Amino acid sequence: MSLRISDAGLALLLLAAGCGQSSDDPRVAAGALPDDVAGRGRIACRVSGATAFGDVCTAERAAVADGQMLTLRGPDGGFHRVVLASDGKTMTAADGAEPVKVAVAADGATEVAIRGDTYRLPAARAAAAPVARK
């Protein structure tokens, strides 16, 4: 069963900091993708050697036994699948070999990079509350 990317579960993605690590950055806040982004069905990405981001990719989310799976698709039909673990802090490539890197951009967007492709998940408008630091 596929779920809309605007579902609250995607908030967990914004808490992810990278392969096996957690984030203390307060900009990595809980919240879903803004409704206007989810309605368009497009996210910004830089894939296939592109030098600039463009709103030409899509994201699909589905629940899996060990968390949430995101399928990030490029305009050429290529895709990457990443799994956000149930703990909300660990993200790995669903297909195994390549590490996933997660960073927070200056505008608060979450950037997910894998195999030279980068996908931008915009910060939710309501995600202003800082995440508690440990």
mmCIF file of N, CA and C in Angstrom, residues 49-124:
data_model
loop_
_atom_site.group_PDB
_atom_site.id
_atom_site.type_symbol
_atom_site.label_atom_id
_atom_site.label_comp_id
_atom_site.label_asym_id
_atom_site.label_seq_id
_atom_site.Cartn_x
_atom_site.Cartn_y
_atom_site.Cartn_z
ATOM 1 N N GLY A 49 24.077 13.885 -13.329
ATOM 2 C CA GLY A 49 25.103 14.857 -13.674
ATOM 3 C C GLY A 49 24.632 16.295 -13.771
ATOM 4 N N ALA A 50 23.387 16.587 -13.413
ATOM 5 C CA ALA A 50 22.881 17.964 -13.457
ATOM 6 C C ALA A 50 23.675 18.835 -12.489
ATOM 7 N N THR A 51 23.830 20.109 -12.829
ATOM 8 C CA THR A 51 24.572 21.029 -11.972
ATOM 9 C C THR A 51 23.664 21.880 -11.098
ATOM 10 N N ALA A 52 22.361 21.905 -11.398
ATOM 11 C CA ALA A 52 21.416 22.706 -10.629
ATOM 12 C C ALA A 52 20.209 21.853 -10.256
ATOM 13 N N PHE A 53 19.547 22.249 -9.175
ATOM 14 C CA PHE A 53 18.336 21.556 -8.759
ATOM 15 C C PHE A 53 17.174 21.956 -9.654
ATOM 16 N N GLY A 54 16.269 21.021 -9.903
ATOM 17 C CA GLY A 54 15.037 21.290 -10.636
ATOM 18 C C GLY A 54 13.910 20.472 -10.030
ATOM 19 N N ASP A 55 12.685 20.976 -10.109
ATOM 20 C CA ASP A 55 11.517 20.264 -9.566
ATOM 21 C C ASP A 55 11.045 19.206 -10.557
ATOM 22 N N VAL A 56 11.868 18.190 -10.755
ATOM 23 C CA VAL A 56 11.581 17.184 -11.778
ATOM 24 C C VAL A 56 11.539 15.763 -11.226
ATOM 25 N N CYS A 57 11.693 15.592 -9.921
ATOM 26 C CA CYS A 57 11.698 14.261 -9.316
ATOM 27 C C CYS A 57 10.432 14.050 -8.491
ATOM 28 N N THR A 58 10.181 12.806 -8.132
ATOM 29 C CA THR A 58 9.038 12.474 -7.285
ATOM 30 C C THR A 58 9.504 11.628 -6.104
ATOM 31 N N ALA A 59 8.675 11.589 -5.073
ATOM 32 C CA ALA A 59 8.954 10.759 -3.897
ATOM 33 C C ALA A 59 7.690 9.994 -3.539
ATOM 34 N N GLU A 60 7.855 8.719 -3.279
ATOM 35 C CA GLU A 60 6.756 7.876 -2.820
ATOM 36 C C GLU A 60 7.182 7.268 -1.496
ATOM 37 N N ARG A 61 6.232 7.105 -0.584
ATOM 38 C CA ARG A 61 6.553 6.554 0.724
ATOM 39 C C ARG A 61 5.647 5.377 1.011
ATOM 40 N N ALA A 62 6.200 4.350 1.612
ATOM 41 C CA ALA A 62 5.425 3.168 1.992
ATOM 42 C C ALA A 62 5.951 2.634 3.319
ATOM 43 N N ALA A 63 5.038 2.113 4.119
ATOM 44 C CA ALA A 63 5.428 1.488 5.382
ATOM 45 C C ALA A 63 6.031 0.120 5.084
ATOM 46 N N VAL A 64 7.128 -0.187 5.763
ATOM 47 C CA VAL A 64 7.758 -1.505 5.675
ATOM 48 C C VAL A 64 7.981 -2.005 7.099
ATOM 49 N N ALA A 65 8.324 -3.271 7.235
ATOM 50 C CA ALA A 65 8.449 -3.889 8.557
ATOM 51 C C ALA A 65 9.410 -3.154 9.479
ATOM 52 N N ASP A 66 10.501 -2.614 8.935
ATOM 53 C CA ASP A 66 11.505 -1.986 9.790
ATOM 54 C C ASP A 66 11.509 -0.463 9.718
ATOM 55 N N GLY A 67 10.423 0.151 9.236
ATOM 56 C CA GLY A 67 10.340 1.608 9.193
ATOM 57 C C GLY A 67 9.535 2.109 8.012
ATOM 58 N N GLN A 68 10.064 3.113 7.335
ATOM 59 C CA GLN A 68 9.421 3.722 6.170
ATOM 60 C C GLN A 68 10.365 3.649 4.981
ATOM 61 N N MET A 69 9.844 3.298 3.818
ATOM 62 C CA MET A 69 10.662 3.280 2.617
ATOM 63 C C MET A 69 10.267 4.449 1.727
ATOM 64 N N LEU A 70 11.269 5.202 1.293
ATOM 65 C CA LEU A 70 11.067 6.273 0.319
ATOM 66 C C LEU A 70 11.635 5.811 -1.011
ATOM 67 N N THR A 71 10.843 5.960 -2.064
ATOM 68 C CA THR A 71 11.333 5.718 -3.416
ATOM 69 C C THR A 71 11.459 7.081 -4.072
ATOM 70 N N LEU A 72 12.678 7.483 -4.379
ATOM 71 C CA LEU A 72 12.982 8.790 -4.961
ATOM 72 C C LEU A 72 13.267 8.567 -6.437
ATOM 73 N N ARG A 73 12.418 9.132 -7.320
ATOM 74 C CA ARG A 73 12.510 8.881 -8.757
ATOM 75 C C ARG A 73 12.962 10.115 -9.515
ATOM 76 N N GLY A 74 13.881 9.898 -10.444
ATOM 77 C CA GLY A 74 14.360 10.959 -11.315
ATOM 78 C C GLY A 74 13.556 11.015 -12.599
ATOM 79 N N PRO A 75 13.726 12.070 -13.394
ATOM 80 C CA PRO A 75 12.954 12.237 -14.628
ATOM 81 C C PRO A 75 13.301 11.207 -15.701
ATOM 82 N N ASP A 76 14.452 10.569 -15.585
ATOM 83 C CA ASP A 76 14.862 9.573 -16.577
ATOM 84 C C ASP A 76 14.369 8.171 -16.234
ATOM 85 N N GLY A 77 13.593 8.039 -15.162
ATOM 86 C CA GLY A 77 13.078 6.739 -14.752
ATOM 87 C C GLY A 77 13.933 6.051 -13.705
ATOM 88 N N GLY A 78 15.154 6.543 -13.491
ATOM 89 C CA GLY A 78 16.013 5.974 -12.457
ATOM 90 C C GLY A 78 15.455 6.288 -11.077
ATOM 91 N N PHE A 79 15.784 5.446 -10.111
ATOM 92 C CA PHE A 79 15.278 5.689 -8.759
ATOM 93 C C PHE A 79 16.238 5.139 -7.721
ATOM 94 N N HIS A 80 16.067 5.645 -6.509
ATOM 95 C CA HIS A 80 16.789 5.150 -5.341
ATOM 96 C C HIS A 80 15.754 4.884 -4.260
ATOM 97 N N ARG A 81 15.952 3.800 -3.531
ATOM 98 C CA ARG A 81 15.072 3.495 -2.405
ATOM 99 C C ARG A 81 15.889 3.579 -1.126
ATOM 100 N N VAL A 82 15.357 4.311 -0.158
ATOM 101 C CA VAL A 82 16.005 4.435 1.141
ATOM 102 C C VAL A 82 15.008 4.044 2.225
ATOM 103 N N VAL A 83 15.528 3.474 3.297
ATOM 104 C CA VAL A 83 14.676 3.069 4.417
ATOM 105 C C VAL A 83 15.046 3.899 5.630
ATOM 106 N N LEU A 84 14.035 4.529 6.207
ATOM 107 C CA LEU A 84 14.191 5.234 7.470
ATOM 108 C C LEU A 84 13.745 4.267 8.558
ATOM 109 N N ALA A 85 14.656 3.906 9.433
ATOM 110 C CA ALA A 85 14.364 2.924 10.481
ATOM 111 C C ALA A 85 13.287 3.435 11.422
ATOM 112 N N SER A 86 12.660 2.513 12.109
ATOM 113 C CA SER A 86 11.585 2.847 13.047
ATOM 114 C C SER A 86 12.027 3.811 14.131
ATOM 115 N N ASP A 87 13.334 3.845 14.450
ATOM 116 C CA ASP A 87 13.822 4.773 15.472
ATOM 117 C C ASP A 87 13.802 6.220 14.992
ATOM 118 N N GLY A 88 13.568 6.434 13.685
ATOM 119 C CA GLY A 88 13.484 7.783 13.143
ATOM 120 C C GLY A 88 14.814 8.477 13.002
ATOM 121 N N LYS A 89 15.921 7.772 13.231
ATOM 122 C CA LYS A 89 17.227 8.423 13.213
ATOM 123 C C LYS A 89 18.221 7.771 12.270
ATOM 124 N N THR A 90 17.908 6.607 11.753
ATOM 125 C CA THR A 90 18.855 5.879 10.928
ATOM 126 C C THR A 90 18.283 5.674 9.534
ATOM 127 N N MET A 91 19.038 6.060 8.512
ATOM 128 C CA MET A 91 18.604 5.884 7.140
ATOM 129 C C MET A 91 19.654 5.074 6.394
ATOM 130 N N THR A 92 19.191 4.107 5.620
ATOM 131 C CA THR A 92 20.093 3.279 4.825
ATOM 132 C C THR A 92 19.514 3.100 3.428
ATOM 133 N N ALA A 93 20.362 2.744 2.497
ATOM 134 C CA ALA A 93 19.899 2.424 1.150
ATOM 135 C C ALA A 93 19.171 1.091 1.218
ATOM 136 N N ALA A 94 17.966 1.033 0.674
ATOM 137 C CA ALA A 94 17.189 -0.203 0.704
ATOM 138 C C ALA A 94 17.860 -1.282 -0.128
ATOM 139 N N ASP A 95 18.595 -0.865 -1.131
ATOM 140 C CA ASP A 95 19.223 -1.816 -2.036
ATOM 141 C C ASP A 95 20.642 -2.157 -1.617
ATOM 142 N N GLY A 96 21.063 -1.664 -0.474
ATOM 143 C CA GLY A 96 22.266 -2.158 0.148
ATOM 144 C C GLY A 96 23.571 -1.422 0.049
ATOM 145 N N ALA A 97 24.226 -1.444 -1.057
ATOM 146 C CA ALA A 97 25.649 -1.130 -1.125
ATOM 147 C C ALA A 97 26.020 0.329 -0.901
ATOM 148 N N GLU A 98 25.279 1.249 -1.437
ATOM 149 C CA GLU A 98 25.671 2.657 -1.397
ATOM 150 C C GLU A 98 25.228 3.339 -0.107
ATOM 151 N N PRO A 99 26.109 4.125 0.511
ATOM 152 C CA PRO A 99 25.708 4.867 1.714
ATOM 153 C C PRO A 99 24.788 6.032 1.361
ATOM 154 N N VAL A 100 23.923 6.367 2.297
ATOM 155 C CA VAL A 100 23.021 7.503 2.155
ATOM 156 C C VAL A 100 23.579 8.629 3.001
ATOM 157 N N LYS A 101 23.624 9.840 2.437
ATOM 158 C CA LYS A 101 24.064 11.012 3.194
ATOM 159 C C LYS A 101 22.881 11.958 3.310
ATOM 160 N N VAL A 102 22.635 12.439 4.528
ATOM 161 C CA VAL A 102 21.535 13.358 4.779
ATOM 162 C C VAL A 102 22.109 14.621 5.385
ATOM 163 N N ALA A 103 21.693 15.770 4.849
ATOM 164 C CA ALA A 103 22.170 17.061 5.349
ATOM 165 C C ALA A 103 21.007 18.041 5.371
ATOM 166 N N VAL A 104 21.163 19.102 6.144
ATOM 167 C CA VAL A 104 20.169 20.164 6.194
ATOM 168 C C VAL A 104 20.728 21.359 5.439
ATOM 169 N N ALA A 105 19.986 21.828 4.444
ATOM 170 C CA ALA A 105 20.391 22.990 3.658
ATOM 171 C C ALA A 105 20.109 24.268 4.444
ATOM 172 N N ALA A 106 20.667 25.376 3.987
ATOM 173 C CA ALA A 106 20.498 26.661 4.667
ATOM 174 C C ALA A 106 19.028 27.058 4.802
ATOM 175 N N ASP A 107 18.193 26.667 3.831
ATOM 176 C CA ASP A 107 16.773 27.020 3.883
ATOM 177 C C ASP A 107 15.949 26.033 4.706
ATOM 178 N N GLY A 108 16.601 25.063 5.340
ATOM 179 C CA GLY A 108 15.905 24.097 6.173
ATOM 180 C C GLY A 108 15.487 22.830 5.455
ATOM 181 N N ALA A 109 15.661 22.781 4.148
ATOM 182 C CA ALA A 109 15.308 21.575 3.397
ATOM 183 C C ALA A 109 16.250 20.438 3.782
ATOM 184 N N THR A 110 15.751 19.223 3.709
ATOM 185 C CA THR A 110 16.569 18.046 3.967
ATOM 186 C C THR A 110 17.065 17.515 2.636
ATOM 187 N N GLU A 111 18.376 17.373 2.500
ATOM 188 C CA GLU A 111 18.963 16.850 1.269
ATOM 189 C C GLU A 111 19.401 15.410 1.496
ATOM 190 N N VAL A 112 18.903 14.524 0.653
ATOM 191 C CA VAL A 112 19.246 13.108 0.699
ATOM 192 C C VAL A 112 20.099 12.818 -0.527
ATOM 193 N N ALA A 113 21.334 12.383 -0.311
ATOM 194 C CA ALA A 113 22.257 12.111 -1.422
ATOM 195 C C ALA A 113 22.622 10.632 -1.440
ATOM 196 N N ILE A 114 22.585 10.063 -2.644
ATOM 197 C CA ILE A 114 22.978 8.668 -2.829
ATOM 198 C C ILE A 114 23.484 8.490 -4.252
ATOM 199 N N ARG A 115 24.640 7.877 -4.401
ATOM 200 C CA ARG A 115 25.259 7.591 -5.704
ATOM 201 C C ARG A 115 25.333 8.807 -6.627
ATOM 202 N N GLY A 116 25.684 9.947 -6.089
ATOM 203 C CA GLY A 116 25.850 11.139 -6.907
ATOM 204 C C GLY A 116 24.576 11.902 -7.211
ATOM 205 N N ASP A 117 23.423 11.388 -6.830
ATOM 206 C CA ASP A 117 22.152 12.087 -7.017
ATOM 207 C C ASP A 117 21.731 12.689 -5.681
ATOM 208 N N THR A 118 21.141 13.892 -5.726
ATOM 209 C CA THR A 118 20.696 14.560 -4.504
ATOM 210 C C THR A 118 19.237 14.955 -4.649
ATOM 211 N N TYR A 119 18.447 14.644 -3.642
ATOM 212 C CA TYR A 119 17.017 14.955 -3.613
ATOM 213 C C TYR A 119 16.769 15.904 -2.449
ATOM 214 N N ARG A 120 15.957 16.956 -2.691
ATOM 215 C CA ARG A 120 15.663 17.940 -1.643
ATOM 216 C C ARG A 120 14.227 17.778 -1.182
ATOM 217 N N LEU A 121 14.069 17.540 0.106
ATOM 218 C CA LEU A 121 12.751 17.457 0.722
ATOM 219 C C LEU A 121 12.543 18.751 1.493
ATOM 220 N N PRO A 122 11.633 19.613 1.032
ATOM 221 C CA PRO A 122 11.463 20.928 1.660
ATOM 222 C C PRO A 122 11.044 20.817 3.117
ATOM 223 N N ALA A 123 11.462 21.797 3.898
ATOM 224 C CA ALA A 123 11.070 21.857 5.305
ATOM 225 C C ALA A 123 9.586 22.172 5.376
ATOM 226 N N ALA A 124 8.904 21.555 6.321
ATOM 227 C CA ALA A 124 7.488 21.844 6.526
ATOM 228 C C ALA A 124 7.349 23.219 7.159
#
